[in-house]
């Protein structure tokens, strides 16, 4: 079923300044060097880096809806310097050197995305403002300290700053600010302009993009192929799958990741007086330590984007667009924003939307290319894919071109992602954790003690 950009409601698509009329669908069989499923960041960055390595490659990108339809056109606009797994857990799992290398790569890619935008003339409002995480209760202070210490242990303290209550309150005039931590790396971007801009750059370099074309099946071998609703695209070199959460619709990927909904509300541009009361003059990527997650972005035209938990997980990883919108917690998010800044009571909200991100069982992305079947994939970035997708796309490019990674292979490369549980266990477990995280945040906000099952929920629901 076709979904129009207007139906999605994303401000980023509405303000991307690109013609969103769908490109022609595939109408006949074709043969190219590389065929890619997915017109989001993963697919487009992979095509971009492939053409950078070998400008003569013929590449076709097949997109079921339109470029930017998925999470890439709906996200929070954070160029996050963080990884889905927090620094202490990353160190525990992979050791200091690997954890550090992964975080350094993530931070470096933020600057590189900014440089690519500039070099390619993509006006994506990249702003290297850093990240500011607030403790909005005394209970959140230990997490702040732990995070700061973890960066210190990795030798990355230079890029961090711990703020006391007054410094944090001066930076953002929100209620209940007890402290904060600043990461100098990181920035904000207009993801709609980035995803649509990348697609235009690729077309100028000769890549073909077919929209409104669904991949129904993949075949591997000497000449792998994408079997689509409009014909078969055979590939001389590689078939690459870059569908993130939507990959769960393909038989081999059903349990490799789950689609998790996230919801966003956006205000009208605030007046100068409103901004005076809000503070946040630095426009950093802003959040606090809540279990249901929150991410706030100050847009280039002076709006506040507030993102948080989305609709409950649906049985069998169902990704119904209508249910996503109907079950999104727009009212709940509006209340959270007013809780941060009661002075914004009565503020106009102009846009609201929701989208699916992909969460692997162990929260680690996967980049893999099978040189025999000639099929590769990159997926599983949780809520950090604006930057992680570019890192993984570069790694996938190196695999396809046949170059060994320069340093020791990162743990997400050439691995088989663990499966999620079978249904109905999966549904029951995820719904339980979603519900428990909400109860934990409500208890904390009310100054009550944590629910009796808080440790169990954290064990099940955190990486
Ligand atoms: C609400 C929300 C907020 C987020 N906020 C942030 C943030 O602030 N910072 C950050 O770093 N990350 C954020 N993320 C995550 C980030 O947006 C994603 O990780 C990233 O965009 C994934 O890019 P992708 O190209 O892999 O997937 P997508 O953008 O989802 O693209 C996949 C594409 O594949 C297409 N496709 C799927 N199946 C088929 C098929 N069978 N045939 C043809 N085409 C197909 C889809 O139509 C889609 O366009 C957020 C995600 C959401 C949903």
Short mmCIF file of C-alpha atoms and ligand atoms in Angstrom, two decimals:
data_model
loop_
_atom_site.label_atom_id
_atom_site.label_comp_id
_atom_site.label_asym_id
_atom_site.label_seq_id
_atom_site.Cartn_x
_atom_site.Cartn_y
_atom_site.Cartn_z
CA UNK A 1 0.00 0.00 0.00
CA UNK A 2 1.33 3.45 -0.89
CA UNK A 3 1.73 5.99 1.91
CA UNK A 4 2.11 9.64 0.92
CA UNK A 5 4.59 11.97 2.68
CA UNK A 6 1.62 14.02 3.91
CA UNK A 7 0.07 10.94 5.55
CA UNK A 8 3.27 10.44 7.58
CA UNK A 9 3.12 13.96 9.02
CA UNK A 10 6.90 14.38 9.36
CA UNK A 11 8.02 17.99 9.46
CA UNK A 12 11.33 16.90 7.92
CA UNK A 13 9.62 15.61 4.80
CA UNK A 14 7.29 18.63 4.67
CA UNK A 15 10.23 21.07 4.82
CA UNK A 16 12.90 19.20 2.82
CA UNK A 17 12.54 21.52 -0.20
CA UNK A 18 12.68 18.58 -2.57
CA UNK A 19 10.09 17.40 -5.06
CA UNK A 20 8.52 14.36 -3.38
CA UNK A 21 6.71 13.17 -6.51
CA UNK A 22 7.64 9.48 -6.66
CA UNK A 23 10.37 8.54 -9.10
CA UNK A 24 9.34 6.01 -11.77
CA UNK A 25 8.99 2.42 -10.59
CA UNK A 26 11.01 -0.41 -12.11
CA UNK A 27 9.16 -1.69 -15.17
CA UNK A 28 11.48 -4.31 -16.68
CA UNK A 29 14.31 -6.67 -15.80
CA UNK A 30 17.75 -5.10 -15.46
CA UNK A 31 21.35 -5.99 -14.74
CA UNK A 32 23.63 -3.71 -12.73
CA UNK A 33 26.82 -4.11 -10.68
CA UNK A 34 25.19 -3.52 -7.29
CA UNK A 35 21.48 -3.65 -6.44
CA UNK A 36 20.37 -2.14 -3.11
CA UNK A 37 17.09 -2.56 -1.23
CA UNK A 38 16.10 0.60 0.66
CA UNK A 39 16.18 4.34 0.00
CA UNK A 40 17.03 5.40 3.55
CA UNK A 41 20.39 6.43 4.99
CA UNK A 42 21.79 2.88 4.93
CA UNK A 43 21.09 2.24 1.28
CA UNK A 44 22.02 5.74 0.12
CA UNK A 45 25.23 6.01 2.17
CA UNK A 46 26.32 2.60 0.89
CA UNK A 47 25.74 3.69 -2.71
CA UNK A 48 27.56 6.94 -1.96
CA UNK A 49 30.68 5.27 -0.56
CA UNK A 50 30.66 2.61 -3.29
CA UNK A 51 30.66 5.30 -5.98
CA UNK A 52 33.36 7.17 -4.12
CA UNK A 53 35.52 4.03 -4.30
CA UNK A 54 34.58 3.16 -7.87
CA UNK A 55 32.74 5.84 -9.86
CA UNK A 56 32.19 3.40 -12.75
CA UNK A 57 29.96 1.04 -10.76
CA UNK A 58 26.38 0.81 -11.99
CA UNK A 59 24.05 0.90 -8.99
CA UNK A 60 20.28 0.56 -8.67
CA UNK A 61 18.40 1.41 -5.48
CA UNK A 62 14.95 -0.10 -5.07
CA UNK A 63 12.59 1.61 -2.66
CA UNK A 64 9.08 0.37 -1.87
CA UNK A 65 7.72 3.85 -1.15
CA UNK A 66 10.01 6.90 -1.64
CA UNK A 67 13.46 7.88 -0.41
CA UNK A 68 13.13 8.98 3.21
CA UNK A 69 9.89 7.06 3.82
CA UNK A 70 11.33 5.11 6.75
CA UNK A 71 13.12 6.24 9.90
CA UNK A 72 15.51 8.36 7.83
CA UNK A 73 12.75 10.87 7.03
CA UNK A 74 11.14 10.75 10.48
CA UNK A 75 13.86 10.82 13.13
CA UNK A 76 14.89 13.29 15.81
CA UNK A 77 17.67 14.94 13.82
CA UNK A 78 20.44 14.00 16.23
CA UNK A 79 23.85 13.27 14.75
CA UNK A 80 24.57 11.23 17.81
CA UNK A 81 28.20 10.73 18.91
CA UNK A 82 26.98 7.94 21.16
CA UNK A 83 26.42 4.32 20.40
CA UNK A 84 23.21 2.37 21.21
CA UNK A 85 25.18 0.59 23.94
CA UNK A 86 26.38 2.95 26.68
CA UNK A 87 30.18 3.36 27.19
CA UNK A 88 30.41 1.22 30.35
CA UNK A 89 28.43 -1.65 28.83
CA UNK A 90 30.42 -1.30 25.61
CA UNK A 91 33.67 -1.59 27.60
CA UNK A 92 32.36 -4.60 29.55
CA UNK A 93 31.37 -6.39 26.36
CA UNK A 94 34.26 -5.60 24.04
CA UNK A 95 37.14 -4.29 26.16
CA UNK A 96 38.59 -0.81 26.45
CA UNK A 97 40.41 -0.57 23.13
CA UNK A 98 37.44 -1.71 21.03
CA UNK A 99 34.92 0.38 22.97
CA UNK A 100 37.09 3.43 22.55
CA UNK A 101 37.64 2.79 18.84
CA UNK A 102 33.88 2.44 18.27
CA UNK A 103 33.09 5.69 20.09
CA UNK A 104 35.91 7.57 18.36
CA UNK A 105 34.63 6.35 14.98
CA UNK A 106 31.10 7.46 15.87
CA UNK A 107 32.31 10.93 16.91
CA UNK A 108 34.50 11.29 13.83
CA UNK A 109 31.64 10.39 11.51
CA UNK A 110 29.56 13.27 12.90
CA UNK A 111 32.11 15.74 11.54
CA UNK A 112 32.44 13.79 8.33
CA UNK A 113 28.71 13.89 7.63
CA UNK A 114 28.91 17.68 8.06
CA UNK A 115 31.85 17.85 5.66
CA UNK A 116 30.13 15.66 3.06
CA UNK A 117 27.03 17.87 3.20
CA UNK A 118 29.17 20.89 2.54
CA UNK A 119 31.21 19.26 -0.22
CA UNK A 120 28.11 17.93 -1.98
CA UNK A 121 26.04 21.08 -1.57
CA UNK A 122 23.42 19.39 0.66
CA UNK A 123 21.91 22.17 2.77
CA UNK A 124 20.94 19.93 5.71
CA UNK A 125 21.35 22.52 8.48
CA UNK A 126 24.20 20.54 10.07
CA UNK A 127 25.06 22.19 13.38
CA UNK A 128 27.86 20.72 15.55
CA UNK A 129 26.27 21.75 18.85
CA UNK A 130 27.18 18.69 20.94
CA UNK A 131 24.95 16.74 23.30
CA UNK A 132 23.63 17.76 26.70
CA UNK A 133 22.14 15.14 29.02
CA UNK A 134 20.33 16.39 32.10
CA UNK A 135 19.62 14.69 35.41
CA UNK A 136 16.05 15.79 36.12
CA UNK A 137 15.82 14.11 39.52
CA UNK A 138 18.28 13.24 42.26
CA UNK A 139 17.83 9.56 41.24
CA UNK A 140 19.27 10.32 37.79
CA UNK A 141 22.53 11.80 39.14
CA UNK A 142 24.35 8.44 39.59
CA UNK A 143 23.71 7.58 35.92
CA UNK A 144 25.21 10.91 34.91
CA UNK A 145 28.29 10.34 37.02
CA UNK A 146 28.63 6.75 35.78
CA UNK A 147 28.52 7.88 32.18
CA UNK A 148 31.11 10.61 32.79
CA UNK A 149 33.41 8.12 34.57
CA UNK A 150 33.04 5.62 31.73
CA UNK A 151 34.26 8.19 29.18
CA UNK A 152 37.13 9.00 31.56
CA UNK A 153 38.14 5.34 31.78
CA UNK A 154 38.24 5.22 27.99
CA UNK A 155 40.59 8.22 27.95
CA UNK A 156 37.86 10.38 26.43
CA UNK A 157 37.23 12.77 29.33
CA UNK A 158 38.52 15.68 27.22
CA UNK A 159 35.35 15.62 25.19
CA UNK A 160 33.02 15.63 28.24
CA UNK A 161 32.05 18.09 30.92
CA UNK A 162 30.08 17.46 34.07
CA UNK A 163 27.72 20.31 35.02
CA UNK A 164 26.43 21.00 38.53
CA UNK A 165 22.79 21.93 39.09
CA UNK A 166 23.39 25.67 38.59
CA UNK A 167 25.46 25.25 35.41
CA UNK A 168 22.92 22.84 33.97
CA UNK A 169 20.01 25.11 34.92
CA UNK A 170 21.81 28.07 33.31
CA UNK A 171 22.16 26.03 30.11
CA UNK A 172 18.51 24.89 30.04
CA UNK A 173 15.81 26.56 32.15
CA UNK A 174 13.77 23.39 32.56
CA UNK A 175 12.15 22.22 35.80
CA UNK A 176 13.91 19.82 38.18
CA UNK A 177 17.41 20.16 36.74
CA UNK A 178 19.89 18.56 39.16
CA UNK A 179 22.97 18.39 36.95
CA UNK A 180 24.13 17.60 33.45
CA UNK A 181 26.79 16.19 31.20
CA UNK A 182 27.98 17.77 28.01
CA UNK A 183 29.55 15.84 25.13
CA UNK A 184 31.31 18.20 22.78
CA UNK A 185 30.95 15.85 19.79
CA UNK A 186 27.56 15.48 18.14
CA UNK A 187 25.21 17.79 16.34
CA UNK A 188 21.83 18.34 14.81
CA UNK A 189 20.78 17.92 11.21
CA UNK A 190 17.67 18.20 9.04
CA UNK A 191 17.36 14.50 8.18
CA UNK A 192 14.80 15.11 5.44
CA UNK A 193 17.17 17.38 3.57
CA UNK A 194 20.01 14.91 4.12
CA UNK A 195 18.19 11.83 2.86
CA UNK A 196 16.64 13.58 -0.13
CA UNK A 197 19.87 15.44 -0.84
CA UNK A 198 21.89 12.22 -0.85
CA UNK A 199 19.46 10.66 -3.33
CA UNK A 200 19.90 13.63 -5.70
CA UNK A 201 23.69 13.46 -5.41
CA UNK A 202 23.60 9.75 -6.28
CA UNK A 203 21.40 10.34 -9.31
CA UNK A 204 23.85 12.97 -10.54
CA UNK A 205 26.59 10.32 -10.27
CA UNK A 206 24.60 7.90 -12.38
CA UNK A 207 22.86 5.70 -9.77
CA UNK A 208 19.30 4.69 -10.66
CA UNK A 209 16.59 4.97 -8.03
CA UNK A 210 13.31 3.14 -8.46
CA UNK A 211 10.56 4.21 -6.08
CA UNK A 212 7.20 2.55 -5.56
CA UNK A 213 8.95 -0.78 -6.19
CA UNK A 214 8.79 -3.53 -3.61
CA UNK A 215 11.46 -6.19 -3.23
CA UNK A 216 9.57 -9.47 -2.86
CA UNK A 217 12.47 -11.89 -2.74
CA UNK A 218 16.24 -12.09 -2.96
CA UNK A 219 18.34 -14.77 -4.60
CA UNK A 220 22.04 -15.35 -4.08
CA UNK A 221 24.81 -16.92 -6.17
CA UNK A 222 27.04 -15.95 -9.08
CA UNK A 223 24.47 -13.41 -10.17
CA UNK A 224 22.37 -12.50 -7.14
CA UNK A 225 19.09 -10.68 -7.68
CA UNK A 226 16.33 -8.59 -6.19
CA UNK A 227 13.00 -9.91 -7.37
CA UNK A 228 10.66 -6.92 -7.27
CA UNK A 229 7.08 -5.96 -8.02
CA UNK A 230 8.29 -4.42 -11.32
CA UNK A 231 10.89 -6.91 -12.57
CA UNK A 232 14.10 -8.59 -11.51
CA UNK A 233 17.34 -6.71 -10.98
CA UNK A 234 20.36 -8.98 -11.36
CA UNK A 235 23.66 -7.87 -9.91
CA UNK A 236 27.14 -8.67 -11.20
CA UNK A 237 28.83 -7.81 -7.87
CA UNK A 238 26.38 -7.66 -4.97
CA UNK A 239 22.84 -7.41 -3.67
CA UNK A 240 22.64 -5.34 -0.50
CA UNK A 241 19.73 -5.17 1.91
CA UNK A 242 19.33 -1.87 3.74
CA UNK A 243 15.75 -1.96 5.01
CA UNK A 244 16.38 -1.62 8.77
CA UNK A 245 13.16 -2.36 10.75
CA UNK A 246 11.31 -3.25 7.53
CA UNK A 247 13.68 -6.15 6.93
CA UNK A 248 11.55 -8.08 9.42
CA UNK A 249 9.16 -8.52 6.48
CA UNK A 250 11.69 -10.80 4.72
CA UNK A 251 11.73 -14.47 5.84
CA UNK A 252 15.44 -14.60 6.80
CA UNK A 253 15.21 -11.49 8.97
CA UNK A 254 11.98 -11.99 10.91
CA UNK A 255 13.76 -12.52 14.22
CA UNK A 256 17.01 -10.63 13.56
CA UNK A 257 15.59 -7.36 14.82
CA UNK A 258 12.32 -5.89 16.06
CA UNK A 259 10.55 -2.76 14.87
CA UNK A 260 10.24 -0.38 17.82
CA UNK A 261 8.01 2.67 17.46
CA UNK A 262 9.10 6.14 18.52
CA UNK A 263 6.88 9.23 18.51
CA UNK A 264 7.61 12.92 17.93
CA UNK A 265 5.74 16.18 18.57
CA UNK A 266 6.95 19.49 17.12
CA UNK A 267 6.03 23.01 18.23
CA UNK A 268 5.56 26.08 16.06
CA UNK A 269 8.63 28.39 16.02
CA UNK A 270 8.93 29.93 19.49
CA UNK A 271 9.09 33.68 20.00
CA UNK A 272 12.23 35.35 21.43
CA UNK A 273 10.44 35.72 24.79
CA UNK A 274 9.52 32.04 24.85
CA UNK A 275 13.14 31.09 24.08
CA UNK A 276 14.33 33.37 26.90
CA UNK A 277 12.22 31.32 29.31
CA UNK A 278 13.28 27.98 27.82
CA UNK A 279 17.01 28.78 27.81
CA UNK A 280 18.83 26.10 25.75
CA UNK A 281 20.66 28.81 23.82
CA UNK A 282 23.30 26.26 22.76
CA UNK A 283 20.68 24.20 20.89
CA UNK A 284 22.43 20.96 21.90
CA UNK A 285 20.94 17.51 21.32
CA UNK A 286 19.09 17.38 24.64
CA UNK A 287 17.81 14.52 26.77
CA UNK A 288 17.49 13.25 30.33
CA UNK A 289 17.85 9.85 31.97
CA UNK A 290 14.42 8.30 31.64
CA UNK A 291 13.70 4.69 30.86
CA UNK A 292 11.07 5.54 28.25
CA UNK A 293 13.74 7.68 26.48
CA UNK A 294 13.43 11.29 25.44
CA UNK A 295 15.28 13.28 22.81
CA UNK A 296 14.85 16.96 22.12
CA UNK A 297 16.09 18.99 19.18
CA UNK A 298 16.04 22.72 18.52
CA UNK A 299 15.33 23.12 14.80
CA UNK A 300 17.03 25.71 12.60
CA UNK A 301 13.78 27.69 12.47
CA UNK A 302 13.40 27.80 16.26
CA UNK A 303 10.98 24.97 17.03
CA UNK A 304 11.24 22.33 19.74
CA UNK A 305 11.10 18.70 18.65
CA UNK A 306 10.26 16.34 21.52
CA UNK A 307 10.59 12.62 20.87
CA UNK A 308 9.85 9.72 23.17
CA UNK A 309 8.33 6.27 23.46
CA UNK A 310 6.01 5.25 20.66
CA UNK A 311 3.16 2.82 20.20
CA UNK A 312 3.35 -0.57 21.96
CA UNK A 313 5.14 -3.40 20.16
CA UNK A 314 2.73 -5.31 17.91
CA UNK A 315 2.54 -9.09 17.84
CA UNK A 316 4.72 -10.69 15.16
CA UNK A 317 6.65 -7.42 14.56
CA UNK A 318 3.66 -6.06 12.67
CA UNK A 319 4.43 -2.61 11.23
CA UNK A 320 0.99 -1.32 10.31
CA UNK A 321 1.29 2.43 9.50
CA UNK A 322 -2.29 3.17 10.52
CA UNK A 323 -1.87 1.46 13.90
CA UNK A 324 1.43 3.30 14.39
CA UNK A 325 -0.34 6.65 14.11
CA UNK A 326 -3.45 5.61 16.02
CA UNK A 327 -1.48 4.26 18.97
CA UNK A 328 1.23 6.93 19.10
CA UNK A 329 1.35 8.68 22.47
CA UNK A 330 1.01 12.24 21.20
CA UNK A 331 -0.89 13.48 24.26
CA UNK A 332 1.63 11.92 26.62
CA UNK A 333 4.53 13.63 24.79
CA UNK A 334 2.78 17.01 24.89
CA UNK A 335 2.47 16.61 28.67
CA UNK A 336 6.19 15.74 28.99
CA UNK A 337 7.20 18.88 27.09
CA UNK A 338 5.03 21.06 29.32
CA UNK A 339 6.47 19.31 32.35
CA UNK A 340 9.97 20.41 31.21
CA UNK A 341 8.82 23.97 30.51
CA UNK A 342 5.47 24.91 32.12
CA UNK A 343 5.94 28.40 30.60
CA UNK A 344 5.08 26.84 27.22
CA UNK A 345 1.49 26.11 28.28
CA UNK A 346 -0.69 26.88 25.25
CA UNK A 347 2.18 26.56 22.74
CA UNK A 348 1.06 25.48 19.28
CA UNK A 349 2.10 22.03 18.05
CA UNK A 350 2.24 21.97 14.25
CA UNK A 351 3.46 18.44 13.46
CA UNK A 352 3.27 15.00 15.00
CA UNK A 353 4.49 11.73 13.60
CA UNK A 354 5.90 8.33 14.51
CA UNK A 355 8.28 5.83 12.96
CA UNK A 356 9.94 2.47 13.42
CA UNK A 357 13.55 1.96 14.38
CA UNK A 358 15.21 -1.45 14.34
CA UNK A 359 16.48 -3.05 17.54
CA UNK A 360 18.69 -6.15 17.41
CA UNK A 361 18.53 -8.64 20.30
CA UNK A 362 21.97 -7.55 21.62
CA UNK A 363 21.69 -3.88 20.53
CA UNK A 364 24.69 -4.24 18.25
CA UNK A 365 24.36 -3.45 14.51
CA UNK A 366 25.31 -6.06 11.93
CA UNK A 367 27.31 -5.52 8.76
CA UNK A 368 27.86 -8.62 6.70
CA UNK A 369 28.66 -9.53 3.09
CA UNK A 370 28.63 -13.15 2.01
CA UNK A 371 31.15 -13.36 -0.88
CA UNK A 372 29.70 -16.68 -2.09
CA UNK A 373 26.03 -15.71 -2.16
CA UNK A 374 27.05 -12.11 -2.92
CA UNK A 375 24.37 -10.82 -0.58
CA UNK A 376 25.13 -8.28 2.12
CA UNK A 377 23.25 -6.28 4.70
CA UNK A 378 23.60 -3.56 7.29
CA UNK A 379 21.02 -2.99 9.99
CA UNK A 380 20.23 -2.61 13.68
CA UNK A 381 21.20 0.91 14.74
CA UNK A 382 18.50 1.39 17.40
CA UNK A 383 18.08 5.19 17.86
CA UNK A 384 21.51 6.25 16.59
CA UNK A 385 21.28 5.40 12.91
CA UNK A 386 21.82 8.87 11.45
CA UNK A 387 25.54 8.43 12.11
CA UNK A 388 25.84 4.66 12.69
CA UNK A 389 24.27 3.93 9.29
CA UNK A 390 27.07 5.92 7.62
CA UNK A 391 29.75 4.05 9.58
CA UNK A 392 28.20 0.71 8.71
CA UNK A 393 27.71 1.73 5.07
CA UNK A 394 31.40 2.47 4.81
CA UNK A 395 32.24 -0.91 6.38
CA UNK A 396 29.84 -2.68 3.98
CA UNK A 397 31.41 -0.84 1.06
CA UNK A 398 34.85 -2.11 2.06
CA UNK A 399 33.50 -5.67 2.22
CA UNK A 400 31.92 -5.44 -1.24
CA UNK A 401 34.97 -3.83 -2.81
CA UNK A 402 37.02 -6.56 -1.14
CA UNK A 403 39.25 -4.43 1.05
CA UNK A 404 40.05 -5.63 4.54
CA UNK A 405 39.19 -3.11 7.28
CA UNK A 406 42.23 -0.97 8.15
CA UNK A 407 42.15 -1.62 11.89
CA UNK A 408 40.98 -4.71 13.78
CA UNK A 409 37.47 -5.60 12.58
CA UNK A 410 34.80 -3.95 14.74
CA UNK A 411 32.49 -6.41 16.54
CA UNK A 412 29.51 -5.59 14.30
CA UNK A 413 31.33 -6.78 11.18
CA UNK A 414 30.87 -10.25 9.65
CA UNK A 415 28.69 -11.59 12.38
CA UNK A 416 25.39 -13.39 12.61
CA UNK A 417 23.04 -11.33 14.76
CA UNK A 418 21.34 -13.37 17.51
CA UNK A 419 17.63 -14.00 17.06
CA UNK A 420 14.84 -12.49 19.10
CA UNK A 421 12.60 -15.00 20.88
CA UNK A 422 9.76 -16.68 19.00
CA UNK A 423 6.23 -15.37 19.44
CA UNK A 424 4.32 -15.12 21.72
CA UNK A 425 7.34 -14.97 24.07
CA UNK A 426 8.75 -12.01 22.18
CA UNK A 427 5.51 -10.04 22.37
CA UNK A 428 5.01 -10.83 26.07
CA UNK A 429 8.60 -9.92 26.99
CA UNK A 430 8.73 -6.66 25.05
CA UNK A 431 5.28 -5.52 26.23
CA UNK A 432 6.30 -6.31 29.82
CA UNK A 433 9.50 -4.21 29.55
CA UNK A 434 7.69 -1.32 27.83
CA UNK A 435 5.11 -1.29 30.58
CA UNK A 436 7.67 -1.63 33.39
CA UNK A 437 9.81 1.25 32.04
CA UNK A 438 6.74 3.48 31.99
CA UNK A 439 5.85 2.51 35.59
CA UNK A 440 9.45 3.20 36.65
CA UNK A 441 9.44 6.70 35.11
CA UNK A 442 6.04 7.53 36.59
CA UNK A 443 7.20 6.41 40.06
CA UNK A 444 10.42 8.43 39.78
CA UNK A 445 8.61 11.58 38.61
CA UNK A 446 6.20 11.25 41.54
CA UNK A 447 9.10 10.84 43.99
CA UNK A 448 7.94 7.30 44.84
CA UNK A 449 10.17 4.26 45.28
CA UNK A 450 10.86 2.14 42.21
CA UNK A 451 8.50 -0.76 41.41
CA UNK A 452 9.56 -4.10 42.89
CA UNK A 453 10.42 -5.48 39.43
CA UNK A 454 12.62 -2.54 38.36
CA UNK A 455 15.87 -4.55 38.36
CA UNK A 456 14.30 -7.36 36.36
CA UNK A 457 12.95 -4.90 33.78
CA UNK A 458 16.35 -3.22 33.46
CA UNK A 459 18.06 -6.56 33.05
CA UNK A 460 15.64 -7.56 30.30
CA UNK A 461 15.33 -4.19 28.56
CA UNK A 462 18.76 -2.56 28.65
CA UNK A 463 21.77 -3.56 26.56
C1 LIG B 1 11.01 8.49 15.51
C2 LIG B 1 12.46 8.16 15.31
C3 LIG B 1 13.44 8.99 15.86
C4 LIG B 1 14.80 8.70 15.66
N1 LIG B 1 15.72 9.61 16.09
C5 LIG B 1 17.03 9.43 15.76
C6 LIG B 1 17.97 10.46 16.02
O1 LIG B 1 17.63 11.54 16.49
N2 LIG B 1 19.27 10.20 15.74
C7 LIG B 1 19.68 9.01 15.19
O2 LIG B 1 20.86 8.82 14.99
N3 LIG B 1 18.78 8.05 14.87
C8 LIG B 1 17.47 8.24 15.12
N4 LIG B 1 16.56 7.30 14.75
C9 LIG B 1 17.02 6.10 14.03
C10 LIG B 1 17.43 6.43 12.58
O3 LIG B 1 16.49 7.29 12.00
C11 LIG B 1 17.51 5.12 11.80
O4 LIG B 1 18.41 4.26 12.45
C12 LIG B 1 18.00 5.32 10.37
O5 LIG B 1 17.27 6.32 9.72
C13 LIG B 1 17.90 3.99 9.64
O6 LIG B 1 18.14 4.21 8.27
P1 LIG B 1 17.89 3.00 7.27
O7 LIG B 1 18.16 3.50 5.91
O8 LIG B 1 18.67 1.83 7.72
O9 LIG B 1 16.37 2.62 7.46
P2 LIG B 1 15.05 3.40 6.95
O10 LIG B 1 15.23 4.86 6.94
O11 LIG B 1 13.92 2.86 7.75
O12 LIG B 1 14.95 2.96 5.44
C14 LIG B 1 14.63 1.66 5.03
C15 LIG B 1 13.95 1.80 3.69
O13 LIG B 1 13.82 0.52 3.10
C16 LIG B 1 12.61 0.49 2.41
N5 LIG B 1 12.20 -0.92 2.27
C17 LIG B 1 12.00 -1.79 3.29
N6 LIG B 1 11.62 -2.99 2.84
C18 LIG B 1 11.59 -2.87 1.47
C19 LIG B 1 11.26 -3.78 0.42
N7 LIG B 1 10.87 -5.04 0.65
N8 LIG B 1 11.34 -3.32 -0.85
C20 LIG B 1 11.77 -2.06 -1.12
N9 LIG B 1 12.06 -1.16 -0.16
C21 LIG B 1 11.97 -1.56 1.13
C22 LIG B 1 11.66 1.26 3.29
O14 LIG B 1 10.51 1.74 2.59
C23 LIG B 1 12.55 2.38 3.80
O15 LIG B 1 12.46 3.57 3.04
C24 LIG B 1 15.19 7.54 14.94
C25 LIG B 1 14.21 6.69 14.41
C26 LIG B 1 12.86 6.99 14.59
C27 LIG B 1 11.83 6.09 13.99
#
